[in-house]
PDB file of C-alpha atoms in Angstrom:
ATOM      1  CA  LEU M   1       0.000   0.000   0.000  1.00 45.00           C
ATOM      2  CA  GLN M   2       2.688   2.430   1.016  1.00 47.00           C
ATOM      3  CA  GLN M   3       4.950   1.893  -2.010  1.00 52.00           C
ATOM      4  CA  SER M   4       2.194   1.517  -4.606  1.00 56.00           C
ATOM      5  CA  TYR M   5       0.225   4.630  -3.789  1.00 58.00           C
ATOM      6  CA  GLY M   6       2.528   6.749  -1.647  1.00 57.00           C
ATOM      7  CA  SER M   7       0.173   6.469   1.323  1.00 56.00           C
ATOM      8  CA  GLY M   8       2.801   5.765   3.961  1.00 56.00           C
ATOM      9  CA  VAL M   9       1.207   7.983   6.604  1.00 52.00           C
ATOM     10  CA  LEU M  10      -2.130   6.210   6.238  1.00 51.00           C
ATOM     11  CA  ALA M  11      -0.609   2.714   6.033  1.00 56.00           C
ATOM     12  CA  ASP M  12       1.660   3.198   9.041  1.00 63.00           C
ATOM     13  CA  GLY M  13      -0.902   5.119  11.076  1.00 66.00           C
ATOM     14  CA  ARG M  14      -4.603   4.574  11.596  1.00 69.00           C
ATOM     15  CA  LEU M  15      -4.967   1.751   9.058  1.00 70.00           C
ATOM     16  CA  ALA M  16      -2.131  -0.236  10.650  1.00 74.00           C
ATOM     17  CA  ASP M  17      -3.735   0.290  14.077  1.00 72.00           C
ATOM     18  CA  LEU M  18      -7.082  -0.954  12.758  1.00 69.00           C
ATOM     19  CA  ILE M  19      -5.508  -4.033  11.165  1.00 77.00           C
ATOM     20  CA  ARG M  20      -3.669  -4.845  14.413  1.00 73.00           C
ATOM     21  CA  ARG M  21      -6.867  -4.448  16.461  1.00 69.00           C
ATOM     22  CA  VAL M  22      -8.882  -6.709  14.150  1.00 70.00           C
ATOM     23  CA  ALA M  23      -6.074  -9.303  14.177  1.00 72.00           C
ATOM     24  CA  THR M  24      -5.928  -9.185  17.966  1.00 70.00           C
ATOM     25  CA  PHE M  25      -9.590  -8.845  18.969  1.00 63.00           C
ATOM     26  CA  GLY M  26     -11.536  -9.895  15.870  1.00 65.00           C
ATOM     27  CA  MET M  27     -14.425  -8.016  14.316  1.00 64.00           C
ATOM     28  CA  VAL M  28     -16.812  -8.595  17.221  1.00 56.00           C
ATOM     29  CA  LEU M  29     -17.243  -5.439  19.246  1.00 64.00           C
ATOM     30  CA  MET M  30     -20.231  -6.410  21.359  1.00 75.00           C
ATOM     31  CA  LYS M  31     -22.138  -9.645  21.827  1.00 83.00           C
ATOM     32  CA  LEU M  32     -25.786  -9.604  20.891  1.00 87.00           C
ATOM     33  CA  ASP M  33     -28.437 -11.429  22.912  1.00 91.00           C
ATOM     34  CA  LEU M  34     -31.301 -13.125  21.084  1.00 93.00           C
ATOM     35  CA  ARG M  35     -34.773 -12.981  22.588  1.00 96.00           C
ATOM     36  CA  GLN M  36     -37.913 -14.900  21.738  1.00 97.00           C
ATOM     37  CA  GLU M  37     -41.204 -15.592  23.507  1.00 98.00           C
ATOM     38  CA  SER M  38     -41.627 -19.130  24.882  1.00 98.00           C
ATOM     39  CA  GLY M  39     -44.850 -19.682  22.936  1.00 98.00           C
ATOM     40  CA  ARG M  40     -42.967 -19.383  19.649  1.00 98.00           C
ATOM     41  CA  HIS M  41     -40.754 -22.320  20.680  1.00 98.00           C
ATOM     42  CA  ALA M  42     -43.824 -24.371  21.624  1.00 98.00           C
ATOM     43  CA  ASP M  43     -45.379 -23.557  18.237  1.00 98.00           C
ATOM     44  CA  THR M  44     -42.172 -24.697  16.531  1.00 98.00           C
ATOM     45  CA  LEU M  45     -42.136 -27.974  18.462  1.00 98.00           C
ATOM     46  CA  ASP M  46     -45.862 -28.410  17.703  1.00 98.00           C
ATOM     47  CA  ALA M  47     -45.081 -28.200  13.985  1.00 98.00           C
ATOM     48  CA  ILE M  48     -42.233 -30.712  14.322  1.00 98.00           C
ATOM     49  CA  THR M  49     -44.025 -33.266  16.518  1.00 98.00           C
ATOM     50  CA  THR M  50     -47.180 -33.037  14.396  1.00 97.00           C
ATOM     51  CA  TYR M  51     -45.156 -33.570  11.215  1.00 97.00           C
ATOM     52  CA  LEU M  52     -43.486 -36.614  12.823  1.00 96.00           C
ATOM     53  CA  ASP M  53     -46.900 -38.019  13.907  1.00 97.00           C
ATOM     54  CA  MET M  54     -45.939 -37.787  17.569  1.00 97.00           C
ATOM     55  CA  GLY M  55     -48.880 -35.668  18.660  1.00 97.00           C
ATOM     56  CA  THR M  56     -49.037 -31.989  19.571  1.00 98.00           C
ATOM     57  CA  TYR M  57     -46.224 -30.907  21.871  1.00 98.00           C
ATOM     58  CA  SER M  58     -48.120 -28.035  23.517  1.00 98.00           C
ATOM     59  CA  GLU M  59     -50.925 -30.388  24.583  1.00 98.00           C
ATOM     60  CA  TRP M  60     -48.548 -32.605  26.593  1.00 98.00           C
ATOM     61  CA  ASP M  61     -48.165 -32.201  30.353  1.00 98.00           C
ATOM     62  CA  GLU M  62     -44.862 -30.931  31.750  1.00 98.00           C
ATOM     63  CA  GLU M  63     -43.477 -34.382  32.588  1.00 98.00           C
ATOM     64  CA  LYS M  64     -44.141 -35.722  29.100  1.00 98.00           C
ATOM     65  CA  LYS M  65     -42.492 -32.625  27.609  1.00 98.00           C
ATOM     66  CA  LEU M  66     -39.439 -33.030  29.851  1.00 98.00           C
ATOM     67  CA  ASP M  67     -39.140 -36.748  29.005  1.00 98.00           C
ATOM     68  CA  PHE M  68     -39.344 -36.010  25.268  1.00 98.00           C
ATOM     69  CA  LEU M  69     -36.931 -33.073  25.390  1.00 98.00           C
ATOM     70  CA  THR M  70     -34.380 -34.890  27.545  1.00 98.00           C
ATOM     71  CA  ARG M  71     -34.505 -37.999  25.353  1.00 97.00           C
ATOM     72  CA  GLU M  72     -33.988 -35.883  22.221  1.00 97.00           C
ATOM     73  CA  LEU M  73     -31.187 -33.866  23.833  1.00 96.00           C
ATOM     74  CA  LYS M  74     -29.343 -37.091  24.672  1.00 95.00           C
ATOM     75  CA  GLY M  75     -29.864 -38.453  21.156  1.00 93.00           C
ATOM     76  CA  LYS M  76     -27.416 -38.293  18.296  1.00 88.00           C
ATOM     77  CA  ARG M  77     -29.732 -37.560  15.395  1.00 88.00           C
ATOM     78  CA  PRO M  78     -31.399 -34.350  14.275  1.00 90.00           C
ATOM     79  CA  LEU M  79     -35.036 -33.871  15.221  1.00 93.00           C
ATOM     80  CA  VAL M  80     -36.101 -31.542  12.407  1.00 93.00           C
ATOM     81  CA  PRO M  81     -36.411 -33.384   9.076  1.00 91.00           C
ATOM     82  CA  VAL M  82     -34.854 -31.600   6.112  1.00 87.00           C
ATOM     83  CA  SER M  83     -38.075 -32.136   4.154  1.00 89.00           C
ATOM     84  CA  ILE M  84     -40.356 -30.446   6.715  1.00 94.00           C
ATOM     85  CA  GLU M  85     -42.564 -27.637   5.455  1.00 94.00           C
ATOM     86  CA  VAL M  86     -43.605 -25.199   8.164  1.00 96.00           C
ATOM     87  CA  PRO M  87     -45.498 -21.894   8.422  1.00 96.00           C
ATOM     88  CA  ALA M  88     -43.480 -18.689   8.057  1.00 96.00           C
ATOM     89  CA  ASP M  89     -43.455 -17.924  11.803  1.00 97.00           C
ATOM     90  CA  VAL M  90     -42.042 -21.387  12.587  1.00 97.00           C
ATOM     91  CA  LYS M  91     -39.497 -21.064   9.778  1.00 96.00           C
ATOM     92  CA  GLU M  92     -38.378 -17.757  11.289  1.00 97.00           C
ATOM     93  CA  VAL M  93     -37.676 -19.473  14.629  1.00 97.00           C
ATOM     94  CA  LEU M  94     -35.783 -22.341  12.959  1.00 96.00           C
ATOM     95  CA  ASP M  95     -33.813 -19.864  10.817  1.00 94.00           C
ATOM     96  CA  THR M  96     -32.872 -17.867  13.917  1.00 95.00           C
ATOM     97  CA  PHE M  97     -31.452 -20.985  15.552  1.00 94.00           C
ATOM     98  CA  GLN M  98     -29.601 -21.856  12.343  1.00 92.00           C
ATOM     99  CA  ILE M  99     -27.951 -18.442  12.171  1.00 90.00           C
ATOM    100  CA  ALA M 100     -27.137 -18.600  15.892  1.00 91.00           C
ATOM    101  CA  ALA M 101     -25.463 -21.995  15.351  1.00 90.00           C
ATOM    102  CA  GLU M 102     -23.362 -20.567  12.545  1.00 86.00           C
ATOM    103  CA  LEU M 103     -22.328 -17.466  14.521  1.00 84.00           C
ATOM    104  CA  GLY M 104     -21.937 -19.175  17.903  1.00 80.00           C
ATOM    105  CA  SER M 105     -21.160 -17.590  21.240  1.00 79.00           C
ATOM    106  CA  ASP M 106     -18.196 -15.657  19.870  1.00 77.00           C
ATOM    107  CA  SER M 107     -20.696 -13.175  18.420  1.00 80.00           C
ATOM    108  CA  LEU M 108     -23.829 -13.908  20.431  1.00 88.00           C
ATOM    109  CA  GLY M 109     -24.216 -13.753  24.192  1.00 89.00           C
ATOM    110  CA  ALA M 110     -27.400 -15.393  25.426  1.00 93.00           C
ATOM    111  CA  TYR M 111     -30.700 -16.696  24.180  1.00 96.00           C
ATOM    112  CA  VAL M 112     -33.350 -15.059  26.388  1.00 97.00           C
ATOM    113  CA  ILE M 113     -36.749 -16.743  26.679  1.00 98.00           C
ATOM    114  CA  SER M 114     -39.398 -14.165  27.448  1.00 97.00           C
ATOM    115  CA  MET M 115     -42.534 -15.322  29.272  1.00 97.00           C
ATOM    116  CA  ALA M 116     -40.733 -18.409  30.569  1.00 98.00           C
ATOM    117  CA  SER M 117     -42.744 -20.444  33.052  1.00 98.00           C
ATOM    118  CA  SER M 118     -41.357 -23.990  33.103  1.00 98.00           C
ATOM    119  CA  ALA M 119     -38.250 -26.136  32.839  1.00 98.00           C
ATOM    120  CA  SER M 120     -39.500 -27.374  29.467  1.00 98.00           C
ATOM    121  CA  ASP M 121     -39.276 -23.804  28.131  1.00 98.00           C
ATOM    122  CA  VAL M 122     -35.505 -23.919  28.674  1.00 98.00           C
ATOM    123  CA  LEU M 123     -35.032 -27.461  27.392  1.00 98.00           C
ATOM    124  CA  ALA M 124     -37.069 -26.634  24.275  1.00 98.00           C
ATOM    125  CA  VAL M 125     -34.565 -23.906  23.401  1.00 98.00           C
ATOM    126  CA  GLU M 126     -31.643 -26.224  24.165  1.00 97.00           C
ATOM    127  CA  LEU M 127     -33.128 -28.845  21.818  1.00 97.00           C
ATOM    128  CA  LEU M 128     -33.734 -26.371  18.990  1.00 97.00           C
ATOM    129  CA  GLN M 129     -30.209 -25.047  19.511  1.00 95.00           C
ATOM    130  CA  LYS M 130     -28.749 -28.587  19.412  1.00 94.00           C
ATOM    131  CA  ASP M 131     -30.697 -29.427  16.285  1.00 93.00           C
ATOM    132  CA  ALA M 132     -29.453 -26.303  14.514  1.00 92.00           C
ATOM    133  CA  ARG M 133     -25.849 -27.138  15.502  1.00 87.00           C
ATOM    134  CA  LEU M 134     -26.285 -30.633  14.043  1.00 84.00           C
ATOM    135  CA  ALA M 135     -27.579 -29.139  10.801  1.00 80.00           C
ATOM    136  CA  ALA M 136     -24.712 -26.607  10.697  1.00 74.00           C
ATOM    137  CA  THR M 137     -21.902 -29.079  11.381  1.00 69.00           C
ATOM    138  CA  GLY M 138     -23.346 -32.356  10.158  1.00 63.00           C
ATOM    139  CA  GLU M 139     -22.356 -34.178  13.330  1.00 56.00           C
ATOM    140  CA  LEU M 140     -23.000 -34.018  17.052  1.00 50.00           C
ATOM    141  CA  GLY M 141     -19.417 -34.137  18.290  1.00 45.00           C
ATOM    142  CA  ARG M 142     -18.135 -31.321  16.104  1.00 49.00           C
ATOM    143  CA  ALA M 143     -18.398 -27.928  17.741  1.00 47.00           C
ATOM    144  CA  CYS M 144     -19.946 -24.895  16.136  1.00 49.00           C
ATOM    145  CA  PRO M 145     -18.032 -21.626  16.246  1.00 48.00           C
ATOM    146  CA  GLY M 146     -17.738 -20.434  19.815  1.00 53.00           C
ATOM    147  CA  GLY M 147     -19.953 -23.086  21.408  1.00 69.00           C
ATOM    148  CA  THR M 148     -23.545 -22.940  22.629  1.00 84.00           C
ATOM    149  CA  LEU M 149     -25.450 -19.887  23.736  1.00 92.00           C
ATOM    150  CA  ARG M 150     -26.462 -19.486  27.367  1.00 93.00           C
ATOM    151  CA  VAL M 151     -30.199 -20.010  27.711  1.00 97.00           C
ATOM    152  CA  VAL M 152     -31.734 -17.437  30.041  1.00 97.00           C
ATOM    153  CA  PRO M 153     -35.360 -17.842  31.174  1.00 98.00           C
ATOM    154  CA  LEU M 154     -37.093 -14.530  31.837  1.00 97.00           C
ATOM    155  CA  PHE M 155     -39.937 -14.993  34.326  1.00 97.00           C
ATOM    156  CA  GLU M 156     -42.285 -12.047  33.804  1.00 96.00           C
ATOM    157  CA  THR M 157     -45.680 -12.708  35.390  1.00 96.00           C
ATOM    158  CA  VAL M 158     -46.226 -12.589  39.156  1.00 96.00           C
ATOM    159  CA  LYS M 159     -47.152 -16.285  39.140  1.00 97.00           C
ATOM    160  CA  ASP M 160     -44.044 -17.222  37.146  1.00 97.00           C
ATOM    161  CA  LEU M 161     -41.808 -15.109  39.394  1.00 96.00           C
ATOM    162  CA  ARG M 162     -43.196 -16.881  42.473  1.00 96.00           C
ATOM    163  CA  GLU M 163     -42.525 -20.299  40.915  1.00 97.00           C
ATOM    164  CA  ALA M 164     -39.131 -19.418  39.376  1.00 97.00           C
ATOM    165  CA  GLY M 165     -37.142 -21.027  42.200  1.00 96.00           C
ATOM    166  CA  SER M 166     -38.875 -24.379  41.856  1.00 97.00           C
ATOM    167  CA  VAL M 167     -38.579 -24.233  38.045  1.00 98.00           C
ATOM    168  CA  ILE M 168     -34.813 -23.647  38.248  1.00 97.00           C
ATOM    169  CA  ARG M 169     -34.435 -26.405  40.876  1.00 97.00           C
ATOM    170  CA  LYS M 170     -36.363 -28.775  38.585  1.00 98.00           C
ATOM    171  CA  LEU M 171     -34.237 -27.761  35.618  1.00 97.00           C
ATOM    172  CA  LEU M 172     -30.959 -28.301  37.474  1.00 96.00           C
ATOM    173  CA  SER M 173     -32.187 -31.673  38.787  1.00 97.00           C
ATOM    174  CA  ILE M 174     -32.235 -32.982  35.206  1.00 98.00           C
ATOM    175  CA  ASP M 175     -28.891 -34.741  34.760  1.00 97.00           C
ATOM    176  CA  TRP M 176     -28.438 -33.742  31.113  1.00 97.00           C
ATOM    177  CA  TYR M 177     -29.030 -30.069  31.844  1.00 97.00           C
ATOM    178  CA  HIS M 178     -26.935 -30.004  35.016  1.00 97.00           C
ATOM    179  CA  GLU M 179     -23.966 -31.518  33.153  1.00 96.00           C
ATOM    180  CA  HIS M 180     -24.526 -29.173  30.192  1.00 95.00           C
ATOM    181  CA  VAL M 181     -24.408 -26.077  32.407  1.00 95.00           C
ATOM    182  CA  ILE M 182     -21.241 -27.260  34.136  1.00 94.00           C
ATOM    183  CA  LYS M 183     -19.496 -28.204  30.887  1.00 93.00           C
ATOM    184  CA  ASN M 184     -20.554 -25.258  28.724  1.00 89.00           C
ATOM    185  CA  HIS M 185     -21.307 -22.394  31.096  1.00 91.00           C
ATOM    186  CA  ASN M 186     -18.958 -22.872  34.064  1.00 91.00           C
ATOM    187  CA  GLY M 187     -21.812 -24.110  36.239  1.00 92.00           C
ATOM    188  CA  HIS M 188     -23.701 -20.818  35.994  1.00 93.00           C
ATOM    189  CA  GLN M 189     -27.404 -20.420  35.213  1.00 94.00           C
ATOM    190  CA  GLU M 190     -28.454 -16.844  34.595  1.00 93.00           C
ATOM    191  CA  VAL M 191     -31.943 -15.881  35.788  1.00 93.00           C
ATOM    192  CA  PRO M 192     -32.750 -12.143  35.567  1.00 89.00           C
ATOM    193  CA  PHE M 193     -35.297 -10.627  37.953  1.00 75.00           C
TER     194      PHE M 193
END
């Protein structure tokens, strides 16, 4: 640059500083949190379970949801078939998880679930996140860029705030989730109030 165009001051000054900063810190200046309402995740799982002739996810009781989600989280195959056709609002949710899997936690901070009320709300996001990582990498053991996003339940109603402690205790009593939080998030579960 300097020899070709006689721009030595620019090349040795601010441009060189910018190049060094990008090389050292990368292009990420601030991590972005994603946020979606829990009902959108239930709608997405409804579309998937209905397509797979498993019933309607949102009609199941909490224990059945937790059993299904935990079993799928422990599994090694994708849940969402490539051939599935879904409504635009469900596609938007699946696309968001796909992009998050491609960007990873180097660029993204947390996945916040608004209107969270149950342990299944958190596991639903973990399952959709896992499925998107499988689609992005083609295999379970291969990591996506930067790892998984922290899943942060946001309890917003008075009833949900009162029950938040028991929901988090239930969530952390699930072996898969407890191990996941220790392995991927230094044993920390974020719960904003």
